[in-house]
Short mmCIF file of C-alpha atoms in Angstrom, two decimals:
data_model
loop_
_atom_site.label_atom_id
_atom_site.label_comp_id
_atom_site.label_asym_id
_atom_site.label_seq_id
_atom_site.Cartn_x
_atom_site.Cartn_y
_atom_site.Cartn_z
CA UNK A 1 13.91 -37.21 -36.44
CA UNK A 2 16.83 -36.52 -34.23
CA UNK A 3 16.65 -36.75 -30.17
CA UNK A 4 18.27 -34.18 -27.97
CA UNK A 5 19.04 -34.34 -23.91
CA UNK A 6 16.85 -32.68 -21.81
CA UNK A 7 18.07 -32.13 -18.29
CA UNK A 8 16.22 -30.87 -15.52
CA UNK A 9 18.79 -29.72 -12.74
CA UNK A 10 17.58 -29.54 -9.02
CA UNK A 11 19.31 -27.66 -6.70
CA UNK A 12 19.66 -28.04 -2.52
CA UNK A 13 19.88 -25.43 -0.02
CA UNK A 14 23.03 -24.85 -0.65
CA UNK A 15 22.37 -23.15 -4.26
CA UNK A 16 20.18 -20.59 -3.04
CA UNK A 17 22.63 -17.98 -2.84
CA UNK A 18 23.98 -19.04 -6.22
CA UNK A 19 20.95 -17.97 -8.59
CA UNK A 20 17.96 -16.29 -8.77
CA UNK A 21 15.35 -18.53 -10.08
CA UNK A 22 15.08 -20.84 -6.74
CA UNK A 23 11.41 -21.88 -6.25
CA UNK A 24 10.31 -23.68 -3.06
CA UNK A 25 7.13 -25.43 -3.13
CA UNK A 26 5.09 -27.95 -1.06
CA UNK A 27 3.08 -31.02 -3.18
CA UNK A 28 6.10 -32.14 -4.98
CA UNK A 29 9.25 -33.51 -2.57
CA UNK A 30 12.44 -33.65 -3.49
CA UNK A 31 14.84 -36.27 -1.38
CA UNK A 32 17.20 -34.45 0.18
CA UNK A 33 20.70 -36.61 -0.42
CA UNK A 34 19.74 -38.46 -3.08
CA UNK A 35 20.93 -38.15 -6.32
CA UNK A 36 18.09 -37.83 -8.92
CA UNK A 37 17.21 -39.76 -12.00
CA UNK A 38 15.56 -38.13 -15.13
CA UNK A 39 11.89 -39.91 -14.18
CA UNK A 40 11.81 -38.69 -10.97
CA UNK A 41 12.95 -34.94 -11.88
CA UNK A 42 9.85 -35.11 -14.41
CA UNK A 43 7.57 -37.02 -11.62
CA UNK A 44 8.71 -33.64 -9.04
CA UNK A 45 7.65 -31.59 -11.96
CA UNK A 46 4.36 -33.27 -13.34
CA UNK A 47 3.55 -32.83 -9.07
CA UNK A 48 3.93 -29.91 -9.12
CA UNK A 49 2.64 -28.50 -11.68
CA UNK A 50 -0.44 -30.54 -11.18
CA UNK A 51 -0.76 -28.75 -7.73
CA UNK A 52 -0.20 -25.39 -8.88
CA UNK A 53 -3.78 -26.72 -11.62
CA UNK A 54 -4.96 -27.88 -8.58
CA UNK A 55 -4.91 -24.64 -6.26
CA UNK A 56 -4.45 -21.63 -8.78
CA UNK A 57 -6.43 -23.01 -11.93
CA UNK A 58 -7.13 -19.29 -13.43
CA UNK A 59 -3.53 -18.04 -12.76
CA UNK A 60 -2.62 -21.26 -14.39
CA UNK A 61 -4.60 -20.22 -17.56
CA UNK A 62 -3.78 -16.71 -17.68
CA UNK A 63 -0.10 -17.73 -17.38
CA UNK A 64 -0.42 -20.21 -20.37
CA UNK A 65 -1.89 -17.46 -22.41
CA UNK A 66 1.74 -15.78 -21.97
CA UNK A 67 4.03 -15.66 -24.84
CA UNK A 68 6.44 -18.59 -24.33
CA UNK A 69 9.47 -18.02 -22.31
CA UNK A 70 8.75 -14.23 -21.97
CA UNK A 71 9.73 -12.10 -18.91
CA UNK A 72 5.85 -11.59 -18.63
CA UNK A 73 5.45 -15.72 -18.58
CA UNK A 74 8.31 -16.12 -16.36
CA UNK A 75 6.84 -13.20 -13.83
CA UNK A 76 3.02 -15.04 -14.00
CA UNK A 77 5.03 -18.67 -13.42
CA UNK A 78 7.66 -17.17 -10.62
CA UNK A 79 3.77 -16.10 -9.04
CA UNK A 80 1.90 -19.51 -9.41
CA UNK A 81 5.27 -21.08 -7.52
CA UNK A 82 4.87 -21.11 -3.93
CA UNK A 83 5.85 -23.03 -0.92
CA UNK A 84 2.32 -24.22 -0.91
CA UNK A 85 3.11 -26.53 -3.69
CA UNK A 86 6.66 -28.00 -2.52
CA UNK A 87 7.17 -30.61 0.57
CA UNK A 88 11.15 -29.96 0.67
CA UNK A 89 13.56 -28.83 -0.94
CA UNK A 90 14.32 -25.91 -3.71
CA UNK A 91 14.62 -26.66 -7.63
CA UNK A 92 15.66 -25.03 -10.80
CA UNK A 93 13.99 -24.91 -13.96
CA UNK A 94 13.30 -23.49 -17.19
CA UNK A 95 10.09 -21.89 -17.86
CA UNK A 96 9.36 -23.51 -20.50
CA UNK A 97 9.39 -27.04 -18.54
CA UNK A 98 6.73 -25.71 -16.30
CA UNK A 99 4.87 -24.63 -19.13
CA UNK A 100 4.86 -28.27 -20.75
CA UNK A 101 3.92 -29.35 -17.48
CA UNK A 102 1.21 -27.01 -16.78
CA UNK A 103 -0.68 -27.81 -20.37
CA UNK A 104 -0.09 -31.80 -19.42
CA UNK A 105 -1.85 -30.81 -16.08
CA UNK A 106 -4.46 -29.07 -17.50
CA UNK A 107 -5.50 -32.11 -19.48
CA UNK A 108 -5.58 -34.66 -17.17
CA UNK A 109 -7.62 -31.72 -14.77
CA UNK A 110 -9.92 -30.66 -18.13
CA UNK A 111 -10.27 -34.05 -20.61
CA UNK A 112 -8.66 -37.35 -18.09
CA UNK A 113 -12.39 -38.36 -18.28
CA UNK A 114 -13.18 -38.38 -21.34
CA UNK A 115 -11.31 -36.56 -24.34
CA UNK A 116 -12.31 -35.12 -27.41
CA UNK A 117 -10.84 -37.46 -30.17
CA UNK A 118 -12.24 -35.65 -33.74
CA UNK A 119 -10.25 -31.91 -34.19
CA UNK A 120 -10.87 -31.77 -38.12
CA UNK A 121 -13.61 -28.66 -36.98
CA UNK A 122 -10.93 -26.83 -34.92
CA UNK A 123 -8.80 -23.92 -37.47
CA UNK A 124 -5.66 -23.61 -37.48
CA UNK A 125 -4.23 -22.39 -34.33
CA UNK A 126 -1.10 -19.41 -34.52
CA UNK A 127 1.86 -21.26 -32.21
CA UNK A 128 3.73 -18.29 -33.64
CA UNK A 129 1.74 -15.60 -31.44
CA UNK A 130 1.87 -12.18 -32.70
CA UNK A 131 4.27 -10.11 -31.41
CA UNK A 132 6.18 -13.17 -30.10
CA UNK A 133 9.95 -12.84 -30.70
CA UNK A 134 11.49 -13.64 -34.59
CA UNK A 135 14.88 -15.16 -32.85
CA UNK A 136 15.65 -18.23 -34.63
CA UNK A 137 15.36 -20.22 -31.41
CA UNK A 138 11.26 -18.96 -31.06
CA UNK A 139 11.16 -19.51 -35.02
CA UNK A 140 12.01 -23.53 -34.16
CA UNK A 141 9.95 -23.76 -31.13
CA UNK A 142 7.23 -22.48 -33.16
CA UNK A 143 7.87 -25.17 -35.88
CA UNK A 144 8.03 -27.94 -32.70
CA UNK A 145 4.88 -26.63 -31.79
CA UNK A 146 2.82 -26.58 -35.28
CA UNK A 147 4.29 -30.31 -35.89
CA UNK A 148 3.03 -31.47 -32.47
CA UNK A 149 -0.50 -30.10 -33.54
CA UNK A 150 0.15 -31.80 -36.55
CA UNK A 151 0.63 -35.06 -35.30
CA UNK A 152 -2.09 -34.68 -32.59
CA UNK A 153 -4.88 -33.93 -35.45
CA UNK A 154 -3.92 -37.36 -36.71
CA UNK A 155 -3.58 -39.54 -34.31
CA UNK A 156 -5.58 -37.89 -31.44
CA UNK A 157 -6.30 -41.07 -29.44
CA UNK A 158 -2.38 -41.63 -30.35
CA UNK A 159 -1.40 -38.47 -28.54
CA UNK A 160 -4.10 -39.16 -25.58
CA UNK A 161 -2.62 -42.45 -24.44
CA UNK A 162 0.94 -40.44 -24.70
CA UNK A 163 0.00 -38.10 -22.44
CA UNK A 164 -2.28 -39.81 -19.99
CA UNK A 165 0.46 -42.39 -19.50
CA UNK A 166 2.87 -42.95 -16.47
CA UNK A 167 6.22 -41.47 -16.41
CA UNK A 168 8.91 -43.14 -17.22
CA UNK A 169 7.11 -46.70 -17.68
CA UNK A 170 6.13 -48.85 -20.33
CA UNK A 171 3.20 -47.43 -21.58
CA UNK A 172 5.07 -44.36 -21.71
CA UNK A 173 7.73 -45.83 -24.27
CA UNK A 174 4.87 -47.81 -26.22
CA UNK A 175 2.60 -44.68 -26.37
CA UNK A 176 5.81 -42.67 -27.97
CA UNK A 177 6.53 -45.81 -30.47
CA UNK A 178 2.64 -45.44 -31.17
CA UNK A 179 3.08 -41.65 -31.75
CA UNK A 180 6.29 -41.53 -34.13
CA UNK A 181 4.79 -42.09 -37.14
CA UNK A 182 2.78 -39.86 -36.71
CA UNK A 183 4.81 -36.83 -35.92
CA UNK A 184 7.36 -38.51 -38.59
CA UNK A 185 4.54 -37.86 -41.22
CA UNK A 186 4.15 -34.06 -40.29
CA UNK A 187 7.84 -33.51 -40.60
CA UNK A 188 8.12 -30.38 -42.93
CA UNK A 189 10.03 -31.82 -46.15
CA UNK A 190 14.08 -31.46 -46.13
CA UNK A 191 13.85 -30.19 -42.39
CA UNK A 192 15.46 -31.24 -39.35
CA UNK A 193 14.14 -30.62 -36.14
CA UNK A 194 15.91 -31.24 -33.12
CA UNK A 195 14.14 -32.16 -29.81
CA UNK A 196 13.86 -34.70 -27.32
CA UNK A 197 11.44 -37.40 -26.18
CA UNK A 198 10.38 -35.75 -23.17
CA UNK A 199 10.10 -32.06 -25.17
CA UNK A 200 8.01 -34.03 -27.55
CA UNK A 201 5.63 -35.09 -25.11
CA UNK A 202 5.51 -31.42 -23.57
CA UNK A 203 4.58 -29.60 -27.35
CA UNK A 204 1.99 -32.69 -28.18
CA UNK A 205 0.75 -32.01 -24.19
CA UNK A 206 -0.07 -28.42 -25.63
CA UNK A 207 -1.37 -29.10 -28.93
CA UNK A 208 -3.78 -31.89 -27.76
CA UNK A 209 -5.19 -29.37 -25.17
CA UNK A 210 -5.14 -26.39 -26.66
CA UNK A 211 -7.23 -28.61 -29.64
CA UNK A 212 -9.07 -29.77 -27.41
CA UNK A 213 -10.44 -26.75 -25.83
CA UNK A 214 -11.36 -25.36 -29.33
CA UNK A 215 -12.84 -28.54 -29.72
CA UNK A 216 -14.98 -28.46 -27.24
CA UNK A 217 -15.66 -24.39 -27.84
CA UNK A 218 -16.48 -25.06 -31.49
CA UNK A 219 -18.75 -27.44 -30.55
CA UNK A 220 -21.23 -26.02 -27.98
CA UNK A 221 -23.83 -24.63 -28.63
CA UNK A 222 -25.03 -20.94 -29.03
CA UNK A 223 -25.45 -18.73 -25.82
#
């Protein structure tokens, strides 16, 4: 298992003639002056995306049944990102951060209380998406995706404590040391997959609550 960099850049004013994607929000705050470190980028994030749950809950879920990194997904997420979920400041970012976000937010929101920790019931689930790009990059996030579900199925209180825990602390580095073997275990035989600690805990976010919500719709009863 080999770890990438993930970098989430923030931009100030300054940058807003400079690209496009510039999303202002109020919830999360970004420090004006102040140079960032990789935590608190992914604390602005898990803020705000944890607003965006909190306000626009449906557009969240009709957004996260997007295909990944599509120009419908980006259109939906561009939507859900207002000025009603940023204190200061403007940021950058690539949809599929948000999206890991967004799933992690949903959890917490759907399962913080009490989580569903048996998924043997729940079928396979299609991370491939039909009529979702055959690039070779969607072909590997794909692959990320199916061995985060793979990993979550067996060690699903593993993959809870991951996800539930703080950024950038120590029960965030135990809860990854806990979740290695795991994901180590559903590597595909002869492959190598490239992707970082904090990507891992974005596909495992989606696996455990997309699982989850099977879960819990396999297991209710009849209407």
């Amino acid at each position: 298992m080999r770890y990438s960099a993930l970098v989430i850049v923030f931009f100030t004013t300054s940058a807003l003639a400079q690209t496009g994607s510039i999303i202002d929000h109020r919830a999360a705050n970004i420090p004006a002056g102040k140079t960032l470190g990789i935590a608190e980028k992914r604390h602005i994030m898990q803020d705000f995306a944890a607003c965006t749950v909190r306000r626009w809950r449906h557009g969240v879920e009709r957004y996260l049944d997007t295909m990944p990194e599509s120009v419908e997904a980006q259109t939906m997420g561009a939507r859900l990102a207002t000025e009603d979920c940023l204190i200061s400041g403007q940021m950058q970012f690539q949809e599929a951060l948000y999206r890991a976000a967004a799933y992690e937010a949903m959890y917490r929101v759907t399962f913080a209380r009490q989580g569903v920790s048996d998924f043997t019931s729940v079928p396979p689930i299609d991370y491939a998406q039909p009529g979702a790009p055959t690039d070779e990059a969607a072909s590997a996030r794909a692959t990320l995706r199916r061995l985060a579900d793979c990993a979550v199925r067996h060690g699903p209180l593993e993959a809870r404590a991951l996800i539930l825990s703080p950024i950038g602390g120590p029960d965030e580095n135990a809860a990854f040391v806990a979740v290695t073997p795991m994901v180590s275990a559903c590597m595909p035989a002869d492959a190598t997959v490239n992707f970082s600690k904090i990507s891992l805990r974005g596909y495992v976010g989606e696996a455990l609550y997309r699982l989850s919500m099977a879960a819990q719709g396999a297991s209710a009863p009849p209407s």
